[in-house]
Coordinates of C-alpha atoms in Angstrom, one line a residue:
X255 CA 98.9 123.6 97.0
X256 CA 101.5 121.7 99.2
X257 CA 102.9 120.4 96.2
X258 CA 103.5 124.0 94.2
X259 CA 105.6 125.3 97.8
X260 CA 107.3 122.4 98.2
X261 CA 108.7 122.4 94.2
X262 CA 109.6 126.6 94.6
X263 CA 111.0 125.6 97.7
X264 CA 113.2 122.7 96.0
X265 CA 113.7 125.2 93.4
X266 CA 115.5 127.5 95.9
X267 CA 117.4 124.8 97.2
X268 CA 118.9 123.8 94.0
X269 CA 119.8 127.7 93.3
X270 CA 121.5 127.5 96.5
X271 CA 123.8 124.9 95.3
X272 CA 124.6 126.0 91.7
X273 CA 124.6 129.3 92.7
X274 CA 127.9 131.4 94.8
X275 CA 125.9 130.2 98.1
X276 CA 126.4 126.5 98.1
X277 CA 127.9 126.9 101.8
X278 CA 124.6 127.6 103.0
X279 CA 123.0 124.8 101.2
X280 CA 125.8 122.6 102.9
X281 CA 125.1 124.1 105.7
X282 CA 121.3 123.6 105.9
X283 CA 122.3 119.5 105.0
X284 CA 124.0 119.5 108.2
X285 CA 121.1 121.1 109.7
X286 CA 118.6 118.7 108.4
X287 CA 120.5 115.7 109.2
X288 CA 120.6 116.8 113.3
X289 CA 117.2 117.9 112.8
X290 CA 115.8 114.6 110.6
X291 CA 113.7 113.4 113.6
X292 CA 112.0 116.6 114.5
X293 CA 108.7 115.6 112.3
X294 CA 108.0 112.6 114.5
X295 CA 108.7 114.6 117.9
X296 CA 106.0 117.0 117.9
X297 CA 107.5 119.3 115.2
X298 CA 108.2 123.1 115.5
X299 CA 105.0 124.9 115.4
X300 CA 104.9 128.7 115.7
X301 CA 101.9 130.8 116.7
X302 CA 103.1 133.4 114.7
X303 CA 103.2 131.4 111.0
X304 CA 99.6 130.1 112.2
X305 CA 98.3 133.4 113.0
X306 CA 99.5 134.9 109.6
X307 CA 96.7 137.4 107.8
X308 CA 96.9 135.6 104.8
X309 CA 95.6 132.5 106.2
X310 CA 92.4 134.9 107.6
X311 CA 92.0 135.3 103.8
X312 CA 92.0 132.2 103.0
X313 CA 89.6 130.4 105.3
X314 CA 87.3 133.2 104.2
X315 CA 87.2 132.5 100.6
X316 CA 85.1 129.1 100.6
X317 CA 85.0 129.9 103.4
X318 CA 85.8 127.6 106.1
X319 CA 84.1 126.8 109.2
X320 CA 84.5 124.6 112.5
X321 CA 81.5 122.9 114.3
X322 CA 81.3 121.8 117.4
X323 CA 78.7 118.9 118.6
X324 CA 80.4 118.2 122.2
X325 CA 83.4 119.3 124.6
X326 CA 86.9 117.3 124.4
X327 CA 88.0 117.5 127.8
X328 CA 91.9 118.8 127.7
X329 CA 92.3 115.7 130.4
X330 CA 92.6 113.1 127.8
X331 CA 94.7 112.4 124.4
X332 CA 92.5 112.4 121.2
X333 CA 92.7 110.9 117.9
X334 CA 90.5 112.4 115.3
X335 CA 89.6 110.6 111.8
X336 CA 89.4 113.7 109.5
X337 CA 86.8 112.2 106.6
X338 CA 86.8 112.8 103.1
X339 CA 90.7 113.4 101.9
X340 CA 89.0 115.6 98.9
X341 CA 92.1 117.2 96.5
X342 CA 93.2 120.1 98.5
X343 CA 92.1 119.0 102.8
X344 CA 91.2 122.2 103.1
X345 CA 89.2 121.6 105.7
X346 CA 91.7 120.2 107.8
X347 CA 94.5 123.1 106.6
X348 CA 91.9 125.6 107.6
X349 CA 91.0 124.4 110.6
X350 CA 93.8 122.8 112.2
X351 CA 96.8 124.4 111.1
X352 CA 95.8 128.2 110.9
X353 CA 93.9 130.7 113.1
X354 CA 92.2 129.9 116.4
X355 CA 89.0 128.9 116.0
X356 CA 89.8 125.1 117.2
X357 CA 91.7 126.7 120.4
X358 CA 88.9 129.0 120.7
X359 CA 86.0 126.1 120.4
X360 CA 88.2 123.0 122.3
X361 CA 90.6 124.9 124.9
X362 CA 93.2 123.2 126.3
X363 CA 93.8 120.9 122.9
X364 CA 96.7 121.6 121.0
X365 CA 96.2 119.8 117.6
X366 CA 98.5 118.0 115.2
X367 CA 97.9 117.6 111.8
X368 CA 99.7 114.2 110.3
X369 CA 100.5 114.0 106.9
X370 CA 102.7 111.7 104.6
X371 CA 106.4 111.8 105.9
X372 CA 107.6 112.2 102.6
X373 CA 106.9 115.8 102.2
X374 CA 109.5 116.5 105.1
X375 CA 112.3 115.3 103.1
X376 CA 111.8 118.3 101.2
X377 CA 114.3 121.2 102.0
X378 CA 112.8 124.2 103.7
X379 CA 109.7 123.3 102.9
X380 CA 109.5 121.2 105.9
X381 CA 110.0 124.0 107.8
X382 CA 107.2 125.7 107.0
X383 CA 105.2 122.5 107.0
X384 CA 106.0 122.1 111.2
X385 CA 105.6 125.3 111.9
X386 CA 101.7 125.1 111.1
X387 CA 101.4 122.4 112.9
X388 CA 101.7 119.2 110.7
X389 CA 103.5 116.5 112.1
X390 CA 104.8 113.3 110.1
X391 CA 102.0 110.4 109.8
X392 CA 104.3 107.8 111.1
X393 CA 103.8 104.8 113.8
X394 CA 106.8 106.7 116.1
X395 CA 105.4 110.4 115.5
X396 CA 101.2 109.6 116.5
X397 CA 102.7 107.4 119.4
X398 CA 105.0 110.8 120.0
X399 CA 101.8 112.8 120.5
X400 CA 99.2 110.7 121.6
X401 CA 101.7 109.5 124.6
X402 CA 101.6 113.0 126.1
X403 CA 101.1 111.9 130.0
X404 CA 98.6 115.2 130.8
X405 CA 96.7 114.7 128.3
X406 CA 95.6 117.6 126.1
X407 CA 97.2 116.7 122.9
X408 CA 95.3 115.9 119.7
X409 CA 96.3 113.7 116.5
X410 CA 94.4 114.7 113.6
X411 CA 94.7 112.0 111.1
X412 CA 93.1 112.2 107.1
X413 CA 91.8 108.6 107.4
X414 CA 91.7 108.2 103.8
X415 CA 94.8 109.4 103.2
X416 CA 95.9 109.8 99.6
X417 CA 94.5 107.2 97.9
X418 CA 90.8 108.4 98.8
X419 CA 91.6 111.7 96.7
X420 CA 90.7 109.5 93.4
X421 CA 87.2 108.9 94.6
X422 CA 87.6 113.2 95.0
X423 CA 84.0 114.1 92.9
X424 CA 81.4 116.4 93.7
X425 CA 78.7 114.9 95.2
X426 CA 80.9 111.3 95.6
X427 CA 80.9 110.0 99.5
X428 CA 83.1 106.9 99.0
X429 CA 85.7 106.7 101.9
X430 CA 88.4 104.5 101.8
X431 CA 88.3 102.7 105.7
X432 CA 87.2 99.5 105.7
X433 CA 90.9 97.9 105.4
X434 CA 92.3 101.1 107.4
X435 CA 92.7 100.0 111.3
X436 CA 95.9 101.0 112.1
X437 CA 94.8 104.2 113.8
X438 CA 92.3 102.4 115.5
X439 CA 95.4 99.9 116.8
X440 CA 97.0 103.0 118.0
X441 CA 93.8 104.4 119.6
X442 CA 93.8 101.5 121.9
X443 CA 97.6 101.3 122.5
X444 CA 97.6 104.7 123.8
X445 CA 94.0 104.7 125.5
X446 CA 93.3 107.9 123.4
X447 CA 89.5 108.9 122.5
X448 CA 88.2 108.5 119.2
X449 CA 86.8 111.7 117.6
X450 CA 85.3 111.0 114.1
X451 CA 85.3 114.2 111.7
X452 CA 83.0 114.7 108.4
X453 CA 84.2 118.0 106.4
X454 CA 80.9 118.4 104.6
X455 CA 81.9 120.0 100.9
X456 CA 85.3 119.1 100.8
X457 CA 85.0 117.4 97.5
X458 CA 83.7 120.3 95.8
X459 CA 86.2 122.0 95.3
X460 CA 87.3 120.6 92.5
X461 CA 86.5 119.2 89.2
X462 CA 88.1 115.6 88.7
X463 CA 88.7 113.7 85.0
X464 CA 86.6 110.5 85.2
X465 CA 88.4 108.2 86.5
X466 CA 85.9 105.2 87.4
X467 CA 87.6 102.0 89.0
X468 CA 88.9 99.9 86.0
X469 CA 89.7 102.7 84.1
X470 CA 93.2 102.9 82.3
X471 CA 93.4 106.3 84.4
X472 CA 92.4 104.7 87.7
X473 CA 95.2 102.2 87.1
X474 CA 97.5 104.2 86.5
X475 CA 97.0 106.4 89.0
X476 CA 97.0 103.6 91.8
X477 CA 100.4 102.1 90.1
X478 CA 102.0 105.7 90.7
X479 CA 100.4 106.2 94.1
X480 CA 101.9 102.9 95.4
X481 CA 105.1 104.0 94.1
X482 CA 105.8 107.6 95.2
X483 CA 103.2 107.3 97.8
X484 CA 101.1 109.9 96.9
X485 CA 97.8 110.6 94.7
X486 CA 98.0 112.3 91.0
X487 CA 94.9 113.1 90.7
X488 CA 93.7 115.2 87.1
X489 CA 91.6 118.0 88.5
X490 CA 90.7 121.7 87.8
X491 CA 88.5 124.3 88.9
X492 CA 88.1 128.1 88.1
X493 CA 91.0 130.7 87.3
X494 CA 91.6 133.9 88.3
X495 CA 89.4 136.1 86.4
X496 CA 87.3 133.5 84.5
X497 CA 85.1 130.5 86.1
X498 CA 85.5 128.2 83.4
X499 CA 88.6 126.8 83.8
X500 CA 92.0 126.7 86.2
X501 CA 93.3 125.7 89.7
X502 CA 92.0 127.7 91.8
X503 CA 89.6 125.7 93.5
X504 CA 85.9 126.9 93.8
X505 CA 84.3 129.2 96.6
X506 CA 82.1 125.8 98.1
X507 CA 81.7 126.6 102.0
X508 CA 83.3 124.0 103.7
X509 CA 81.7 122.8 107.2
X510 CA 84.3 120.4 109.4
X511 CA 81.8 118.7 111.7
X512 CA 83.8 117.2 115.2
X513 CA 81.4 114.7 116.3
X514 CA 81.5 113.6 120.2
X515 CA 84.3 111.3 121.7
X516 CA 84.0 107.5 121.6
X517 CA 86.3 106.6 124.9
X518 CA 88.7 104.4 125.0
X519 CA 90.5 101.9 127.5
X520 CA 94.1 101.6 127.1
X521 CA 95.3 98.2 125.8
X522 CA 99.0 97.8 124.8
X523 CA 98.2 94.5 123.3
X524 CA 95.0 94.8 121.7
X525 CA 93.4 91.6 119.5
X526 CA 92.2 91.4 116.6
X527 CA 88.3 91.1 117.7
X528 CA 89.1 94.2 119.7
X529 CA 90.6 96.0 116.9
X530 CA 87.4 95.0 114.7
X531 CA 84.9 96.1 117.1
X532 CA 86.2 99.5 118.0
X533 CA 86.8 100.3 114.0
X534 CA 82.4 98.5 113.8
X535 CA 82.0 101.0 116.9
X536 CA 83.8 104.3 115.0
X537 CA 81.9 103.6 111.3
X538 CA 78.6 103.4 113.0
X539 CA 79.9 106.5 115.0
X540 CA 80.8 108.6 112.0
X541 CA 77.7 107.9 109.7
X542 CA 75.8 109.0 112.8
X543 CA 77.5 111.8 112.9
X544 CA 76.8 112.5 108.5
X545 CA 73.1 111.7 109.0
X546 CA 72.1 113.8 111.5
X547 CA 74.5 116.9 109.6
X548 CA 73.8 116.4 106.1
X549 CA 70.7 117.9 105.3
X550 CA 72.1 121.2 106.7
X551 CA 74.6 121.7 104.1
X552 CA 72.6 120.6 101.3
X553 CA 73.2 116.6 100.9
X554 CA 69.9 114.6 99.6
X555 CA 68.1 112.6 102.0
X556 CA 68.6 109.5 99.9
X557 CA 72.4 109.9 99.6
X558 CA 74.9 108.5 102.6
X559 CA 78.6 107.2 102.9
X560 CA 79.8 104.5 100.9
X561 CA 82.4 102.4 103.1
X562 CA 85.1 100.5 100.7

């Protein structure tokens, strides 16, 4: 979805140029160069672009829902591990970015999605990107938000990030964290409380092409994703007027569990034993948090997280 506005958004731009109205494409370069920081400064959200109808619409079509399992007192900074990356992170656009059902269940937090910085190189696009709320995924831009002194901020981070959307199957639960500790680093740097997330149905949404580890696909897909830095994965789902085949992802209900806070001491120069046992401390955490969810939105008692 990101992907299809940001190309008809590059598509505009380019028309802008070969087109009569290259000044304003000129102009909107000057613009972006003064502006090239914004991402990892908070961004530019507006209430308005989150509160559009059309987003009402779309959280309503899986639909989309937001649990709570404890308060998140608006006195402390929060980092959140959003768990599994799935094609579309629906569950974190849903929840995080439109509407006000996270205002409405953790008052006081205002939340920041962070995604791959690359997609704020992309003209206008990055515009509407910040104004929902997403933020860049940089070192500079979570320090940015986590280092608010009142507290009340909270960095919503897809753990997995995009290579995890590979192991995107129905009824897979591989998640890709057990070399991923950099957020748990910044955690302790900032003294900021660890919130693990599960979005239960997430990969359902989709329909992936096998793509098993060892495969010439998986291969090549890995090869590209270190390149560009992001996933390609081969996926379809339903169409417009036809369930057999398309993009349109299926109508799965998606339920984004928040577990409870695991606090956290400030350290600016954190070891490495200290870094290892928080990230032991949040994994246990977070398959506490699947196990005691799962059988309510249909997972078999037998099945649990894979860690790789």
């Amino acid at each position: 979805f990101l992907s299809l506005v940001a190309e008809v958004c590059c598509g505009f731009f380019v028309i802008l140029i070969l087109g009569n109205f290259w000044f304003l494409a000129v102009l909107y370069l000057l613009w972006l160069y003064l502006d090239w920081e914004t991402p990892c400064r908070g961004g530019r959200r507006s209430q308005w672009v989150r509160s559009w109808t059309v987003w009402n619409y779309f959280r309503e079509y899986f639909p989309i829902h937001l649990i709570k399992t404890s308060d998140l007192s608006p006195n402390h900074n929060y980092l959140l591990g959003f768990h599994p990356h799935g094609v579309l992170v629906a569950g974190a656009f849903g929840n995080f970015c439109t509407g006000s059902s996270f205002k409405n269940l953790f008052p006081g937090l205002t939340p920041y999605l962070h995604i791959m910085p690359i997609w704020f190189g992309c003209p206008f696009f990055r515009e509407y990107i910040m104004s929902a709320g997403m933020v860049s995924a940089s070192k500079e831009s979570v320090s940015h938000v986590l280092n608010n002194k009142g507290g009340g901020h909270a960095s919503i981070i897809v753990i997995g990030g995009a290579e995890e959307s590979l192991n995107a199957h129905p009824g897979n639960l591989t998640l890709n964290i057990l070399k991923r500790k950099g957020f748990i680093k910044m955690a302790l740097k900032h003294g900021a409380h660890l919130v693990p997330i599960f979005s239960f149905g997430e990969n359902e949404l989709f329909k992936q092409v096998a793509n098993p580890k060892g495969s010439w696909l998986r291969k090549i897909q890995e090869k590209l994703q270190k390149i560009m830095g992001f996933a390609l994965p081969l996926f379809h789902a339903r169409g417009v007027f036809q369930y057999s085949f398309g993009l349109i992802p299926y109508r799965q209900p998606i339920h984004t569990v928040v577990g409870s806070p695991i606090p956290v001491k400030q350290n600016l120069n954190p070891t490495t034993e200290e870094i290892e046992q928080l990230h032991a401390l949040y994994l246990q955490k977070l398959r506490t948090l699947f196990e005691e969810h799962k059988r309510n939105y249909g997972i078999p008692e037998h099945k649990t997280l894979v860690f790789e």
